[in-house]
Every structure is written in C-alpha cells, then in structure tokens.
Amino acid sequence: MFNSELMKKLSDCFGPSGREKYIRELIIDEIKDYVDEISTDPLGNLIARKKGSGKKIMFSAHMDQIGLIVTHVDEKGFLRFTNVGGLKAKNLLGLHMVFANGLEGVICQEELKDKEKLTMGKLFLDVGVTDKEFVKQNFRVGDMCVFKSQYYETEDCVICKAADDRVGCYILIEALKNHPNTDNDVYYVFSVQEEVGCRGAKTAGYSINPDLAIAVDVTATGDTPDEIIMEVKLDGGAAIKIKDNSLIVHPEVKDMLTYLSEKNNIKYQYEILEFGGTDAGPIHLSREGVPSGVISIPTRNLHTSGEIFSKKDVEECIKLVRAAAGH
Amino acid sequence: MLKDFLFDICSSQFVSGFEHVNSHILPKYFKPYTDSFEKDKLGSYIFKASGTSETNIMLAAHIDEIGLMVTEILEGGFLSFTSVGGINPASLVAQEVTVFGKEKIFGVIGIKPPHITDAEERKKPLKLKDLYIDTGYPREDLVKMVKVGDIATIKREPLSLQGSRISAKALDDRAGVAVMLETAKELKKISHKSNVFFTATAQEETGTRGAKTSSYKINPHIGIVLEVGFGMTPDMTDLPQLGKGPIVAFGGRLNAKLTKKFVEVCKKYNYPLQYEAVPGRTGTDAEALQITREGIPCILLSIPLRYMHTSVETIDLKDVENAGKAIARFINELDNSDLEEILCF
C-alpha cells in the first residue's frame, strides 16, 4: 500500500544541499521509534542503525534536493542567484520558487535578443514585493530556495518535485519500518549534499566502513519521446545498476541483487546510466574499497519541478532493499 | 620472455570493473619473484616482495583496459553499446569484437557505405550510439546468451613489428605492468631492504579508482607510478620517441625531490630517459596516490606509446626493459639513502 501522505510530506519539505535541517528533522520524527541508534554526523548525514553482530551493510539515500542560492540583492529589490546542483538556465524560466521562511518568488529574465544565449546571469527572481526595505530585511546573500509545485498522484504514478531523492528516502523509511529479522548490522543513511558531488556519502562511508553498500536513488529512463538509449522504463520494476559515471557495480553485488530479485519474485531491470552518479560512487572508494551497488527508481523528467515515478516500482524497490538487508 | 608475458596479458581481457575474470594470469608470472599476494576490494592485484626494513614502496600500473558494454539487444542480432573508459568511436569502425556473454560471441562493427553517406553526414563526427555490434544471431537466440551490462572488447591479436617494436590492444597500461615484472625480476637478484608492493591497479580508465583503494590499503612511504605516454608520430613530431627510454614527468602533482633523485640514478647508471612537463593533472594513478591518507610522494614514469586507446597501440620493448631495470636500481639506491631527507621539503 503506497503511503501517499509520507511521500507528499517528504517531497514538500524544504532541504536543498547544505540546508537539510528540516528534512532531517522530519525523517528523525518518522523513524525514531523503529531504530536502535540514531545520530547526525558532522556534515549533517542522518545515520540510523539496526544493530546486529553480522555483516555491516550500509544503505544510502540522499535527502538534499537541487535549488538556487541568492548571490546578490539589487537596489531595485530583485534577487540574482546561481544553482545548487544540476540546474540549467533554460529550464528555469517562469518557475515558482520558495524559500525556507516561506516567502516565494518567480524566475524572470532580462530582455534577450538571442534566446539561445540565456545564462544564469540573465535571470533574476521577482519576489512580488514593492517595498525595497522589506526585500533587504528578508532576503540575504546565501539564502536558498527550491521549486514550489503541487504534489499530484494518479493510480499508477506520482508527479512531484524532489522525487530525486525523497523517493529513495521514502523507500529506506518504509524498509526500516519493516526491517527483516536478521543478524546483519544495518545502517540506513539519509545523506546530505549529494547534488553537489556526493559529499555526505563520502564521510558517512568513511565513518561506517561497511562490508557492503547500496545506494537507493533515482535514475533516468529510455521510455519517453527523446533520444536517450536506455532499457530502463517506468513500471519495469526496481532497476539494478550496472554502471554509471561514478561506479561500475561490483559483479558480486549485481549478482546478489539479481539473485534476491529472482528468488523473491521482485520485478527488476538492469540499468546502465551513461551520465551522472550516486552516493555509491564515493562510498565504494572509501578506505580500502567497499563492494557497492545501487537500487534505482526509474524516474522521468529528472531535475525539474515535476519528476515522475511509478508507485509499483517503488514497492519493488522496498522489497529488494529488505531482501538485501536480510541477506 | 618479456614479449611472451605482454602477448599473454594483451590477448586476455581485463576491462575496467571486470579485472577478476582472468584472475589466474598475473599470479602465474609474479609469484616466482614475490612473497605474498592479495587483492584489494576493488580488484587490484597486490604482489609483495618483502624486504628487511620498515619502508614500503608501492609500484602502480593499471591492469584494466577500455572496453565496450552492451546497453540494448536489438532485433536482427544487433547490440547497442556504450564505452567503459574513453574511446574514439572512429577507432571502432570495421573492427571485429568479442562479446563476453554466457559464452564468447563474435561480432563486427560496421558503418554505412560511403555511397549513401551524404556530404553533411560525412562532416559530423561519429557517435557511439550510431554504431552497433552485428552478431548474426536472431534476437531470440541472442537474448539467451547476452545480457545488458555484458562487456565486449576489440578482437585483436598482438603483433610483432620490426626489431623490438610490438603492437597490441591494451598496451595502455600492460606495458606498465610489464615494467613491474621486469623490476621484480631485477630485485630478486639483489637483496633489497624496502618492502616493494607491485600493484596492478583496477579501474584506472574510469577514474583511477583502484589506485585510491589499493594505496589506502598499502599505505606506502612512496609511490612509483608506471604509465604510457604519447609517442612521436609523423603528425606529432615534438613528442618523446619510441626506443629512447621511458619518460619521466615533472609537475605539481609529483614529488620534485624524488623525481630529481630518480633522474640522478638514471644518469649515474646510464639508463636512457626522456622528459615531459605535466603542470597540472596527470590523468594517471599518481593523481590518486598523491592525496591518499596523509599524502604519498610519487614519481611518474611512462613508456612512449603510439595510437593510444586504439587496438594498435605500439611500443618498443627496449623502453620497458630499461624502465624496469632503472626502477630496481632506484629502489636499491633509496635503500642506501636517507629517505626522510629526500622527502623533506
């Protein structure tokens, strides 16, 4: 049964990279009654543990989202900004943004002859306030904002912002609530700053020093009217990663996830992503190396205010995380 | 012997991330000259020649090679693929390939006939997604043998050219691995004090990954990184020449005093040497070693090589022999020097 209420809360919570306070508090509230230990590391990663005496397994889903950061508040009361994470100027025009304090703005552009030459520097935020003093008081350099968009759900899919990677957080939370009966020492990590270079996972991987690591994150699909050649599709099941730019999945981990899927009747598909990376990138290079893999959620329209994923795929991912935690 | 070793490892596949597949080959050659063998968790091979002192010296050359990976199984027996490591798509045209599926499958990569390629198309650079492996099997048979994520390499047997020149795929960086074997042989003849770790690193081509984890594990005092460098061809005349010795690199990522010491040793014992300046990134395992743990002082030595990242990479065996001997001599000299003084800034 899909927990729409939880997914909506996770998607709507403010938490761009480096500003994960609210989303961390939300997740702590959600899981604190189910874990043996819970802690926040110096970078802000939330590390929840289900103790055991066996193999040390680390799961990681990042709780930060992409956003914008204010670089300048001008005399007229407009805000200039740059991106936090992978956002391009041409995809931002007209979007509605919201700040941590609840104030909002819309992205406008300077008059341009050649629309192709649009850069971040030609865009500004109009916060809809004519009182310049109010703008000065309420917006400062370094303030961050994120997409504002309405959560929407159909019978099959969810359309929402920050599915990357709040749907991964959702999967870990649901798996954690139904943690399998096992000797394994399992760490559920909700990492920070993935969108700016998987920074949280780097330090969490070092401190936990696991025997096996599995990131849970979204991936692109090849089922839309465009040119990406990819076998991954919505409703194709949990995607077991084989390779992306940050990682070649350890063959034994790939085989293990495949075996677990087949044994437990979990629908799965193989994924090769020809760009991007996940938390498993830095984790697998931590210390002497960590055999690592990724369970991916096929997601369309990535890094936009309306990311789309299938509720059935999410269920399959939860099953696979639970199977891996107990294996 | 050196040539046999190179021919053997160049005709076996060690694609990045799949270095474990032919894991019997390297131990066979290194074990006679070393005392223990282990692997790091990414699949790097570490052979240790024990000494009598506390000093640990790490030699690193990557065993992995660039390759292809199946992304889609298409109607008519075609396979779409991506690259593992950097490949110029033009170098794949009209090649035979081996796909490592459930069993070995042979295929070819073709291209549109020139007759029907219009002027506009000719100007465009080829992209990987324009190319396919043609296996000849019907799709229903092919899906039983090949899965998404299986790897493929160009099928190319090593070739002896005139004199001491050879041509093969994956001499980047099997030439470096061969240097390590030459050094191991030389060191076996003398009683060295340092512990020497011959490390055939994994996944260099995808971001010097094996060097990161293996150097963390070994935690050496110094690193000697063996690579291949661009060799002179008629269209690039100002580059180091084949057969005139290995290339020692100077640059910010490398330890200046250690490099100077190496050059002095080569001069003293008349080992031929060529030079290159690499002010910034070297794009080699030295990059990873330099910032492992508290930092590892490194030197970088490259074998001149033509046609890098194609299936006809060409080197001169003399350069490999000379590099191997020079490094053994260098280790011997370091054993008899005050390493702390050399490494002190």
PDB file of N, CA, C and O in Angstrom, chain A residues 2 65 77 100 104 110 128 135 175 216 239 270 282 288:
ATOM      1  N   PHE A   2       0.694   2.098  -0.985  1.00  0.00           N
ATOM      2  CA  PHE A   2       1.540   3.272  -1.090  1.00  0.00           C
ATOM      3  C   PHE A   2       1.132   4.323  -0.052  1.00  0.00           C
ATOM      4  O   PHE A   2      -0.034   4.693   0.060  1.00  0.00           O
ATOM      5  N   GLN A  65      17.992  18.250  -1.954  1.00  0.00           N
ATOM      6  CA  GLN A  65      17.370  18.457  -3.256  1.00  0.00           C
ATOM      7  C   GLN A  65      18.099  19.598  -3.975  1.00  0.00           C
ATOM      8  O   GLN A  65      18.827  20.366  -3.342  1.00  0.00           O
ATOM      9  N   GLY A  77      15.424  45.702  -5.651  1.00  0.00           N
ATOM     10  CA  GLY A  77      14.685  44.672  -4.915  1.00  0.00           C
ATOM     11  C   GLY A  77      14.542  43.352  -5.653  1.00  0.00           C
ATOM     12  O   GLY A  77      13.659  42.559  -5.348  1.00  0.00           O
ATOM     13  N   ALA A 100      13.142  29.070   2.616  1.00  0.00           N
ATOM     14  CA  ALA A 100      12.941  28.380   3.896  1.00  0.00           C
ATOM     15  C   ALA A 100      11.934  29.130   4.766  1.00  0.00           C
ATOM     16  O   ALA A 100      11.170  28.527   5.516  1.00  0.00           O
ATOM     17  N   GLU A 104       8.077  33.575  -1.334  1.00  0.00           N
ATOM     18  CA  GLU A 104       8.165  32.974  -2.664  1.00  0.00           C
ATOM     19  C   GLU A 104       8.659  33.975  -3.696  1.00  0.00           C
ATOM     20  O   GLU A 104       8.733  35.174  -3.441  1.00  0.00           O
ATOM     21  N   GLU A 110      16.030  38.873 -18.181  1.00  0.00           N
ATOM     22  CA  GLU A 110      16.277  40.156 -18.833  1.00  0.00           C
ATOM     23  C   GLU A 110      15.856  40.014 -20.297  1.00  0.00           C
ATOM     24  O   GLU A 110      15.852  38.919 -20.837  1.00  0.00           O
ATOM     25  N   GLY A 128       7.849  39.702  -5.729  1.00  0.00           N
ATOM     26  CA  GLY A 128       6.498  40.257  -5.644  1.00  0.00           C
ATOM     27  C   GLY A 128       6.296  41.233  -4.498  1.00  0.00           C
ATOM     28  O   GLY A 128       5.209  41.301  -3.923  1.00  0.00           O
ATOM     29  N   VAL A 135      12.397  43.707   1.215  1.00  0.00           N
ATOM     30  CA  VAL A 135      13.239  42.737   0.488  1.00  0.00           C
ATOM     31  C   VAL A 135      14.593  42.638   1.174  1.00  0.00           C
ATOM     32  O   VAL A 135      15.098  41.547   1.448  1.00  0.00           O
ATOM     33  N   ALA A 175      11.320   0.515   4.377  1.00  0.00           N
ATOM     34  CA  ALA A 175      12.080  -0.725   4.600  1.00  0.00           C
ATOM     35  C   ALA A 175      12.480  -0.826   6.067  1.00  0.00           C
ATOM     36  O   ALA A 175      12.413  -1.891   6.675  1.00  0.00           O
ATOM     37  N   VAL A 216      20.350   4.059  -2.828  1.00  0.00           N
ATOM     38  CA  VAL A 216      18.988   3.999  -3.374  1.00  0.00           C
ATOM     39  C   VAL A 216      18.688   5.383  -3.930  1.00  0.00           C
ATOM     40  O   VAL A 216      18.609   6.353  -3.180  1.00  0.00           O
ATOM     41  N   ALA A 239      15.329  -0.984 -10.589  1.00  0.00           N
ATOM     42  CA  ALA A 239      16.447  -1.019 -11.536  1.00  0.00           C
ATOM     43  C   ALA A 239      17.728  -1.344 -10.777  1.00  0.00           C
ATOM     44  O   ALA A 239      18.090  -0.643  -9.836  1.00  0.00           O
ATOM     45  N   TYR A 270      17.823  -4.211 -15.535  1.00  0.00           N
ATOM     46  CA  TYR A 270      19.205  -3.738 -15.428  1.00  0.00           C
ATOM     47  C   TYR A 270      19.304  -2.299 -15.936  1.00  0.00           C
ATOM     48  O   TYR A 270      18.632  -1.922 -16.900  1.00  0.00           O
ATOM     49  N   PRO A 282      31.372   7.650  -4.262  1.00  0.00           N
ATOM     50  CA  PRO A 282      32.381   7.845  -3.212  1.00  0.00           C
ATOM     51  C   PRO A 282      32.426   6.721  -2.180  1.00  0.00           C
ATOM     52  O   PRO A 282      33.501   6.417  -1.682  1.00  0.00           O
ATOM     53  N   GLU A 288      39.745   1.130   2.019  1.00  0.00           N
ATOM     54  CA  GLU A 288      40.314   0.109   1.126  1.00  0.00           C
ATOM     55  C   GLU A 288      39.334  -0.323   0.038  1.00  0.00           C
ATOM     56  O   GLU A 288      39.597  -1.264  -0.704  1.00  0.00           O
TER      57      GLU A 288
END
